[in-house]
Amino acid sequence: MSSVPFTSLTAWAHRLLAEVLVSGDLAVDLTAGNGWDSLFLWRRVAPLGRVLAFDVQAAALNNTAKRLREEGAPVFFSKVETLGADPGVRLVEAGHEQVGRCLAEGPRAVVANLGYLPGGDRSLVTRRETTLAALDASLAQLLPGGRLAVIAYPGHAGGREETQAVASLLAALPPNDFEVLALSAANYREAPRLWVAHKRGA
């Protein structure tokens, strides 16, 4: 029996992204954080695939690199303009709104776990404007049959506005092009929310 809580949105996001990811794919983590999503993506696309992970905090990228190297993943610290094509995980110290500049091809999966770095400075949070820019670029370049997963947290400063903005963006996607699933724990006040957008066409 699984020890993961039934309402763990990260577990649900991973389950739904895993359905479309295979070795050799390109996947994107818009918020590297402590590396759990990047590690999940690498496990799905290894050994031939690539993961691109963004964070503005060097501490987050260092935490992610440590976790990935313990798994044996090839890890590269990259600038936005110098991304390579070899298999492995590329860590970019930049805002996730830069994702469009980094993708020469479409990803099969994109994940964004918004808010602040767990265990870090809670005053440093993702912002509505840059988050929307990152999601717009990701949706535009997502491969047909690919999926975008976003977890948002309304309980912190600015989180409610960001959550509402993400909800509006994804609710407005044309149904002929995307299917969008929304999940949250209905009986928790200010519960986090998960959306998974599936791009039609494959």
Coordinates of N, CA and C in Angstrom, one line a residue:
M1 N 0.8 -1.2 0.0 CA 0.0 0.0 0.0 C 0.9 1.2 0.0
S2 N 0.5 2.2 -0.8 CA 1.4 3.4 -1.0 C 1.4 4.3 0.3
S3 N 2.6 4.8 0.7 CA 2.6 5.7 1.8 C 2.4 7.2 1.4
V4 N 2.2 7.4 0.1 CA 2.0 8.8 -0.3 C 0.6 9.2 0.0
P5 N 0.4 10.4 0.6 CA -1.0 10.8 0.9 C -1.9 10.9 -0.3
F6 N -3.1 10.5 -0.1 CA -4.1 10.5 -1.2 C -4.2 11.9 -1.9
T7 N -4.0 12.9 -1.1 CA -4.2 14.3 -1.6 C -2.9 14.9 -2.0
S8 N -1.8 14.1 -2.1 CA -0.5 14.7 -2.6 C -0.6 15.1 -4.1
L9 N -0.7 16.4 -4.3 CA -0.8 16.8 -5.7 C 0.5 16.5 -6.5
T10 N 1.6 16.5 -5.9 CA 2.9 16.2 -6.6 C 2.8 14.8 -7.1
A11 N 2.3 13.9 -6.2 CA 2.2 12.5 -6.7 C 1.2 12.3 -7.9
W12 N 0.1 13.1 -7.8 CA -0.8 13.0 -8.9 C -0.2 13.6 -10.2
A13 N 0.5 14.7 -10.1 CA 1.2 15.3 -11.2 C 2.2 14.3 -11.8
H14 N 3.0 13.7 -11.0 CA 4.0 12.7 -11.5 C 3.3 11.5 -12.2
R15 N 2.2 11.1 -11.6 CA 1.5 9.9 -12.2 C 1.0 10.3 -13.6
L16 N 0.4 11.5 -13.8 CA -0.2 11.9 -15.0 C 0.9 12.2 -16.1
L17 N 2.0 12.8 -15.6 CA 3.1 13.1 -16.6 C 3.8 11.8 -17.0
A18 N 3.9 10.8 -16.1 CA 4.6 9.5 -16.4 C 3.9 8.8 -17.6
E19 N 2.6 9.0 -17.7 CA 1.9 8.4 -18.8 C 2.4 8.7 -20.2
V20 N 3.0 9.9 -20.4 CA 3.4 10.3 -21.7 C 4.9 10.4 -21.9
L21 N 5.7 10.1 -20.8 CA 7.2 10.3 -20.9 C 7.8 8.9 -21.1
V22 N 8.8 8.9 -22.1 CA 9.6 7.7 -22.3 C 11.1 8.1 -22.4
S23 N 12.0 7.2 -22.4 CA 13.4 7.5 -22.5 C 13.7 8.2 -23.9
G24 N 14.5 9.2 -23.8 CA 14.8 10.0 -25.0 C 14.0 11.3 -25.1
D25 N 13.0 11.4 -24.3 CA 12.2 12.6 -24.4 C 12.9 13.8 -23.8
L26 N 12.4 15.0 -24.1 CA 12.8 16.3 -23.5 C 11.7 16.7 -22.5
A27 N 12.1 17.0 -21.3 CA 11.1 17.5 -20.3 C 11.7 18.7 -19.6
V28 N 10.8 19.5 -19.0 CA 11.2 20.8 -18.5 C 10.6 20.9 -17.0
D29 N 11.5 21.3 -16.1 CA 11.0 21.7 -14.8 C 11.2 23.2 -14.6
L30 N 10.1 23.9 -14.5 CA 10.1 25.4 -14.5 C 10.5 25.9 -13.1
T31 N 10.5 25.1 -12.1 CA 10.8 25.5 -10.7 C 11.6 24.4 -10.1
A32 N 13.0 24.4 -10.2 CA 13.8 23.3 -9.7 C 13.6 23.0 -8.3
G33 N 13.5 24.0 -7.4 CA 13.3 23.8 -6.0 C 14.4 22.9 -5.4
N34 N 14.0 21.9 -4.7 CA 14.9 20.9 -4.1 C 15.1 19.7 -5.0
G35 N 14.7 19.7 -6.2 CA 15.0 18.7 -7.2 C 14.1 17.5 -7.3
W36 N 13.0 17.4 -6.6 CA 12.2 16.2 -6.6 C 11.5 16.1 -8.0
D37 N 11.0 17.2 -8.6 CA 10.4 17.0 -9.9 C 11.4 16.8 -11.0
S38 N 12.6 17.4 -10.9 CA 13.7 17.2 -11.9 C 14.1 15.7 -11.8
L39 N 14.2 15.2 -10.6 CA 14.6 13.8 -10.4 C 13.6 12.8 -11.0
F40 N 12.3 13.1 -10.8 CA 11.2 12.3 -11.4 C 11.3 12.4 -12.9
L41 N 11.5 13.5 -13.5 CA 11.6 13.7 -14.9 C 12.7 12.9 -15.5
W42 N 13.9 13.0 -14.8 CA 15.1 12.3 -15.3 C 14.9 10.8 -15.3
R43 N 14.3 10.3 -14.2 CA 14.0 8.9 -14.2 C 13.2 8.4 -15.3
R44 N 12.3 9.2 -15.8 CA 11.4 8.8 -16.9 C 12.1 8.9 -18.2
V45 N 13.0 9.9 -18.4 CA 13.5 10.1 -19.8 C 14.9 9.5 -19.9
A46 N 15.6 9.1 -18.8 CA 16.9 8.5 -18.8 C 16.9 7.2 -19.6
P47 N 18.0 6.7 -20.2 CA 19.3 7.4 -20.1 C 19.5 8.3 -21.3
L48 N 18.6 8.4 -22.3 CA 18.8 9.1 -23.5 C 18.2 10.5 -23.6
G49 N 17.4 10.8 -22.6 CA 16.6 12.0 -22.7 C 17.3 13.2 -22.0
R50 N 16.6 14.3 -22.0 CA 17.2 15.5 -21.4 C 16.1 16.2 -20.5
V51 N 16.6 16.8 -19.4 CA 15.7 17.6 -18.6 C 16.3 19.0 -18.5
L52 N 15.5 20.0 -18.6 CA 15.9 21.4 -18.5 C 15.2 21.9 -17.2
A53 N 16.0 22.4 -16.2 CA 15.4 22.9 -15.0 C 15.8 24.3 -14.7
F54 N 14.9 25.1 -14.3 CA 15.1 26.6 -14.0 C 15.0 26.9 -12.5
D55 N 15.8 27.8 -12.0 CA 15.5 28.4 -10.7 C 16.3 29.7 -10.6
V56 N 15.8 30.7 -9.9 CA 16.6 31.9 -9.8 C 17.5 31.8 -8.6
Q57 N 17.3 30.8 -7.7 CA 18.2 30.7 -6.5 C 19.3 29.6 -6.7
A58 N 20.5 30.0 -6.5 CA 21.6 29.1 -6.7 C 21.5 28.0 -5.7
A59 N 21.0 28.2 -4.5 CA 20.8 27.2 -3.5 C 19.9 26.1 -4.0
A60 N 18.8 26.5 -4.7 CA 17.9 25.5 -5.2 C 18.6 24.6 -6.3
L61 N 19.3 25.2 -7.2 CA 20.0 24.5 -8.2 C 21.1 23.5 -7.6
N62 N 21.8 24.0 -6.6 CA 22.8 23.1 -5.9 C 22.1 22.0 -5.2
N63 N 20.9 22.2 -4.6 CA 20.2 21.1 -4.0 C 19.8 20.1 -5.0
T64 N 19.3 20.6 -6.2 CA 18.8 19.8 -7.2 C 20.0 18.9 -7.8
A65 N 21.1 19.6 -8.0 CA 22.3 18.9 -8.6 C 22.7 17.8 -7.7
K66 N 22.8 18.0 -6.3 CA 23.2 17.0 -5.4 C 22.2 15.8 -5.5
R67 N 20.9 16.1 -5.5 CA 20.0 15.0 -5.6 C 20.1 14.2 -6.8
L68 N 20.3 14.8 -8.0 CA 20.4 14.1 -9.2 C 21.7 13.4 -9.3
R69 N 22.8 13.9 -8.8 CA 24.1 13.2 -8.9 C 24.1 12.0 -8.0
E70 N 23.4 12.0 -6.9 CA 23.2 10.8 -6.1 C 22.5 9.7 -6.9
E71 N 21.7 10.1 -7.8 CA 21.0 9.1 -8.7 C 21.9 8.7 -9.8
G72 N 23.0 9.3 -10.0 CA 23.9 9.0 -11.2 C 23.6 9.8 -12.4
A73 N 22.8 10.8 -12.3 CA 22.4 11.6 -13.5 C 23.5 12.5 -14.0
P74 N 23.8 12.6 -15.3 CA 24.7 13.7 -15.8 C 24.1 15.0 -15.5
V75 N 24.8 15.9 -14.9 CA 24.3 17.3 -14.5 C 25.2 18.3 -15.1
F76 N 24.6 19.3 -15.7 CA 25.3 20.4 -16.3 C 24.7 21.7 -15.8
F77 N 25.5 22.7 -15.4 CA 25.1 24.0 -15.1 C 25.2 24.8 -16.4
S78 N 24.1 25.4 -16.9 CA 24.1 26.0 -18.2 C 23.6 27.4 -18.1
K79 N 24.1 28.2 -19.1 CA 23.5 29.6 -19.3 C 22.4 29.4 -20.3
V80 N 21.5 30.4 -20.4 CA 20.4 30.3 -21.3 C 20.8 30.1 -22.7
E81 N 21.9 30.7 -23.1 CA 22.4 30.7 -24.5 C 23.3 29.5 -24.8
T82 N 23.6 28.7 -23.9 CA 24.6 27.6 -24.1 C 24.1 26.2 -23.8
L83 N 22.9 25.9 -24.1 CA 22.3 24.6 -23.8 C 22.8 23.6 -24.8
G84 N 23.3 22.5 -24.3 CA 23.8 21.4 -25.1 C 22.8 20.4 -25.5
A85 N 23.2 19.4 -26.3 CA 22.2 18.4 -26.8 C 22.5 17.0 -26.2
D86 N 23.5 16.9 -25.4 CA 23.8 15.6 -24.8 C 22.8 15.2 -23.7
P87 N 22.6 13.9 -23.5 CA 21.6 13.5 -22.5 C 22.0 14.0 -21.1
G88 N 21.1 14.2 -20.3 CA 21.4 14.7 -18.9 C 20.4 15.8 -18.5
V89 N 20.7 16.4 -17.4 CA 19.9 17.4 -16.8 C 20.7 18.7 -16.8
R90 N 20.1 19.7 -17.4 CA 20.7 21.1 -17.5 C 20.0 22.0 -16.5
L91 N 20.8 22.6 -15.6 CA 20.3 23.5 -14.6 C 20.6 24.9 -15.0
V92 N 19.6 25.8 -15.1 CA 19.8 27.1 -15.5 C 19.4 28.1 -14.4
E93 N 20.3 28.9 -14.0 CA 20.0 29.9 -13.0 C 19.4 31.1 -13.7
A94 N 18.1 31.1 -13.9 CA 17.4 32.1 -14.5 C 15.9 31.9 -14.2
G95 N 15.1 33.0 -14.4 CA 13.7 32.9 -14.2 C 13.1 32.0 -15.3
H96 N 12.0 31.3 -14.9 CA 11.4 30.4 -15.8 C 10.7 31.0 -17.0
E97 N 10.6 32.4 -17.0 CA 10.1 33.1 -18.1 C 11.0 33.0 -19.3
Q98 N 12.3 32.6 -19.1 CA 13.3 32.4 -20.1 C 13.1 31.1 -20.9
V99 N 12.2 30.3 -20.5 CA 12.1 29.0 -21.1 C 12.0 29.0 -22.6
G100 N 11.2 30.0 -23.2 CA 11.1 30.0 -24.6 C 12.4 30.3 -25.4
R101 N 13.3 30.9 -24.7 CA 14.6 31.2 -25.4 C 15.5 29.9 -25.4
C102 N 15.2 28.9 -24.6 CA 16.0 27.8 -24.4 C 15.6 26.6 -25.2
L103 N 14.4 26.6 -25.7 CA 13.8 25.4 -26.3 C 13.9 25.5 -27.8
A104 N 14.8 24.7 -28.4 CA 15.0 24.6 -29.8 C 14.0 23.5 -30.4
E105 N 13.4 22.7 -29.5 CA 12.4 21.7 -29.9 C 11.4 21.6 -28.8
G106 N 10.3 21.0 -29.1 CA 9.2 20.9 -28.1 C 9.4 19.9 -27.0
P107 N 9.1 20.2 -25.8 CA 9.2 19.2 -24.7 C 7.9 18.3 -24.7
R108 N 8.1 17.1 -24.2 CA 7.0 16.1 -24.0 C 6.2 16.4 -22.7
A109 N 6.9 17.0 -21.7 CA 6.3 17.3 -20.5 C 6.9 18.5 -19.8
V110 N 6.1 19.3 -19.1 CA 6.6 20.4 -18.4 C 5.9 20.4 -17.0
V111 N 6.7 20.7 -16.0 CA 6.1 20.8 -14.6 C 6.5 22.1 -14.0
A112 N 5.6 22.7 -13.2 CA 5.8 23.9 -12.4 C 5.2 23.7 -11.1
N113 N 6.0 23.7 -10.0 CA 5.6 23.7 -8.7 C 5.8 25.0 -8.0
L114 N 4.8 25.8 -8.0 CA 5.0 27.3 -7.7 C 5.2 27.5 -6.2
G115 N 5.3 28.8 -5.9 CA 5.4 29.2 -4.5 C 6.9 29.5 -4.1
Y116 N 7.3 29.0 -2.9 CA 8.6 29.3 -2.4 C 9.4 28.0 -2.3
L117 N 10.7 28.1 -2.1 CA 11.6 27.0 -2.0 C 11.4 26.4 -0.6
P118 N 11.0 25.1 -0.5 CA 10.8 24.5 0.8 C 12.1 24.5 1.6
G119 N 12.1 25.0 2.8 CA 13.3 25.2 3.6 C 14.1 26.4 3.3
G120 N 13.6 27.2 2.4 CA 14.4 28.4 2.0 C 13.6 29.7 2.5
D121 N 14.0 30.8 1.9 CA 13.4 32.1 2.2 C 12.0 32.2 1.6
R122 N 11.0 32.3 2.5 CA 9.6 32.3 2.1 C 9.2 33.6 1.5
S123 N 10.1 34.6 1.6 CA 9.8 35.9 0.9 C 10.1 35.8 -0.6
L124 N 10.8 34.8 -1.0 CA 11.2 34.7 -2.4 C 10.2 33.7 -3.0
V125 N 9.2 34.2 -3.8 CA 8.2 33.4 -4.3 C 8.0 33.6 -5.8
T126 N 7.4 32.6 -6.5 CA 7.1 32.8 -7.9 C 6.1 34.0 -8.0
R127 N 6.1 34.6 -9.2 CA 5.2 35.8 -9.3 C 4.3 35.6 -10.5
R128 N 3.1 36.1 -10.4 CA 2.1 35.9 -11.4 C 2.6 36.3 -12.8
E129 N 3.2 37.4 -13.0 CA 3.6 37.8 -14.3 C 4.6 36.9 -15.0
T130 N 5.7 36.5 -14.3 CA 6.7 35.6 -14.9 C 6.1 34.2 -15.0
T131 N 5.3 33.8 -14.1 CA 4.7 32.4 -14.2 C 3.8 32.3 -15.4
L132 N 3.0 33.3 -15.7 CA 2.1 33.3 -16.9 C 3.0 33.3 -18.2
A133 N 4.1 34.1 -18.2 CA 4.9 34.1 -19.3 C 5.6 32.7 -19.6
A134 N 6.0 32.1 -18.5 CA 6.6 30.7 -18.6 C 5.6 29.7 -19.1
L135 N 4.4 29.8 -18.6 CA 3.3 28.8 -19.0 C 2.9 29.1 -20.4
D136 N 2.8 30.3 -20.8 CA 2.4 30.6 -22.2 C 3.4 30.0 -23.2
A137 N 4.7 30.3 -22.9 CA 5.8 29.7 -23.8 C 5.8 28.2 -23.8
S138 N 5.6 27.6 -22.6 CA 5.6 26.2 -22.5 C 4.5 25.5 -23.3
L139 N 3.3 26.1 -23.2 CA 2.1 25.6 -23.9 C 2.3 25.7 -25.4
A140 N 2.9 26.8 -25.8 CA 3.1 27.0 -27.2 C 4.0 26.0 -27.8
Q141 N 5.0 25.5 -27.1 CA 6.0 24.6 -27.6 C 5.9 23.2 -27.2
L142 N 4.9 22.9 -26.4 CA 4.6 21.5 -25.9 C 4.3 20.7 -27.1
L143 N 4.8 19.5 -27.2 CA 4.6 18.6 -28.3 C 3.1 18.1 -28.2
P144 N 2.5 17.8 -29.4 CA 1.2 17.1 -29.4 C 1.3 15.8 -28.6
G145 N 0.3 15.6 -27.8 CA 0.3 14.4 -26.9 C 1.1 14.7 -25.6
G146 N 1.7 15.8 -25.5 CA 2.5 16.2 -24.3 C 1.6 16.8 -23.2
R147 N 2.1 16.9 -22.0 CA 1.3 17.4 -20.9 C 2.1 18.5 -20.1
L148 N 1.4 19.5 -19.6 CA 1.9 20.5 -18.7 C 1.2 20.3 -17.3
A149 N 2.0 20.2 -16.2 CA 1.4 20.1 -14.9 C 1.8 21.3 -14.1
V150 N 0.9 22.0 -13.4 CA 1.1 23.1 -12.6 C 0.5 22.9 -11.2
I151 N 1.3 23.2 -10.1 CA 0.7 23.2 -8.8 C 0.9 24.6 -8.2
A152 N -0.2 25.1 -7.7 CA -0.2 26.5 -7.2 C -0.7 26.5 -5.8
Y153 N -0.2 27.5 -5.0 CA -0.5 27.5 -3.6 C -1.1 28.9 -3.2
P154 N -2.4 28.9 -2.9 CA -3.0 30.2 -2.6 C -2.7 30.8 -1.2
G155 N -2.1 30.0 -0.3 CA -2.0 30.4 1.1 C -0.9 31.4 1.4
H156 N 0.1 31.6 0.5 CA 1.2 32.5 0.9 C 1.0 33.9 0.2
A157 N 1.8 34.9 0.6 CA 1.6 36.2 0.1 C 1.8 36.2 -1.5
G158 N 0.8 36.7 -2.1 CA 0.7 36.7 -3.6 C 0.3 35.4 -4.2
G159 N 0.1 34.4 -3.4 CA -0.3 33.1 -3.9 C -1.7 33.0 -4.5
R160 N -2.6 33.7 -3.8 CA -4.0 33.7 -4.3 C -4.1 34.3 -5.6
E161 N -3.4 35.4 -5.8 CA -3.5 36.1 -7.2 C -2.8 35.2 -8.2
E162 N -1.7 34.6 -7.9 CA -1.0 33.8 -8.9 C -1.9 32.6 -9.2
T163 N -2.5 31.9 -8.2 CA -3.4 30.8 -8.4 C -4.6 31.2 -9.3
Q164 N -5.2 32.3 -9.0 CA -6.3 32.7 -9.9 C -5.9 33.0 -11.3
A165 N -4.7 33.6 -11.5 CA -4.2 33.9 -12.8 C -4.0 32.6 -13.6
V166 N -3.4 31.6 -12.9 CA -3.1 30.3 -13.6 C -4.4 29.6 -14.0
A167 N -5.4 29.7 -13.0 CA -6.7 29.1 -13.3 C -7.3 29.7 -14.5
S168 N -7.3 31.0 -14.6 CA -7.9 31.7 -15.7 C -7.2 31.4 -17.1
L169 N -5.8 31.3 -17.0 CA -5.1 31.0 -18.2 C -5.5 29.6 -18.8
L170 N -5.5 28.6 -17.9 CA -5.7 27.3 -18.3 C -7.2 27.0 -18.7
A171 N -8.1 27.7 -18.0 CA -9.5 27.6 -18.3 C -9.8 28.1 -19.7
A172 N -9.0 29.1 -20.1 CA -9.3 29.7 -21.4 C -8.7 29.0 -22.6
L173 N -7.9 27.9 -22.4 CA -7.3 27.2 -23.5 C -8.4 26.6 -24.4
P174 N -8.3 26.6 -25.7 CA -9.3 26.1 -26.6 C -9.5 24.6 -26.4
P175 N -10.7 24.1 -26.2 CA -10.9 22.7 -25.9 C -10.6 21.8 -27.1
N176 N -10.5 22.4 -28.3 CA -10.1 21.6 -29.5 C -8.6 21.3 -29.5
D177 N -7.9 22.1 -28.7 CA -6.4 21.9 -28.7 C -5.9 21.3 -27.4
F178 N -6.7 21.5 -26.3 CA -6.2 21.1 -25.0 C -7.4 20.5 -24.2
E179 N -7.0 19.4 -23.4 CA -7.9 19.0 -22.3 C -7.2 19.4 -21.0
V180 N -8.0 19.9 -20.1 CA -7.4 20.4 -18.8 C -8.1 19.8 -17.7
L181 N -7.3 19.1 -16.8 CA -7.9 18.5 -15.6 C -7.4 19.4 -14.4
A182 N -8.4 19.6 -13.5 CA -8.1 20.4 -12.2 C -8.4 19.5 -11.0
L183 N -7.4 19.5 -10.1 CA -7.6 18.7 -8.8 C -7.2 19.6 -7.6
S184 N -8.0 19.4 -6.5 CA -7.6 20.0 -5.2 C -8.4 19.2 -4.2
A185 N -7.9 19.4 -2.9 CA -8.7 18.8 -1.8 C -9.8 19.7 -1.4
A186 N -11.0 19.3 -1.7 CA -12.2 20.2 -1.5 C -12.5 20.6 -0.1
N187 N -12.0 19.8 0.9 CA -12.4 20.1 2.3 C -11.2 20.7 3.1
Y188 N -10.2 21.3 2.4 CA -9.2 22.0 3.1 C -9.2 23.5 2.6
R189 N -9.1 24.4 3.6 CA -9.1 25.8 3.3 C -7.8 26.2 2.6
E190 N -7.9 26.9 1.6 CA -6.7 27.4 0.8 C -5.8 26.2 0.4
A191 N -6.5 25.1 0.0 CA -5.7 24.0 -0.5 C -5.0 24.3 -1.8
P192 N -3.8 23.7 -2.0 CA -3.1 23.8 -3.2 C -4.0 23.3 -4.4
R193 N -3.6 23.7 -5.6 CA -4.4 23.3 -6.8 C -3.5 22.7 -7.8
L194 N -3.9 21.7 -8.5 CA -3.1 21.1 -9.6 C -3.9 21.1 -10.8
W195 N -3.3 21.6 -11.9 CA -3.9 21.5 -13.3 C -2.9 20.7 -14.1
V196 N -3.5 19.8 -15.0 CA -2.7 19.1 -16.0 C -3.4 19.4 -17.3
A197 N -2.6 20.0 -18.2 CA -3.1 20.3 -19.6 C -2.5 19.3 -20.5
H198 N -3.4 18.6 -21.2 CA -2.9 17.6 -22.2 C -3.2 18.2 -23.6
K199 N -2.1 18.3 -24.4 CA -2.2 18.9 -25.8 C -2.7 17.8 -26.7
R200 N -3.8 18.1 -27.4 CA -4.3 17.1 -28.3 C -3.4 17.0 -29.6
G201 N -3.7 15.9 -30.3 CA -3.0 15.8 -31.6 C -2.1 14.6 -31.7
A202 N -2.0 13.8 -30.7 CA -1.2 12.5 -30.8 C -1.7 11.5 -29.8

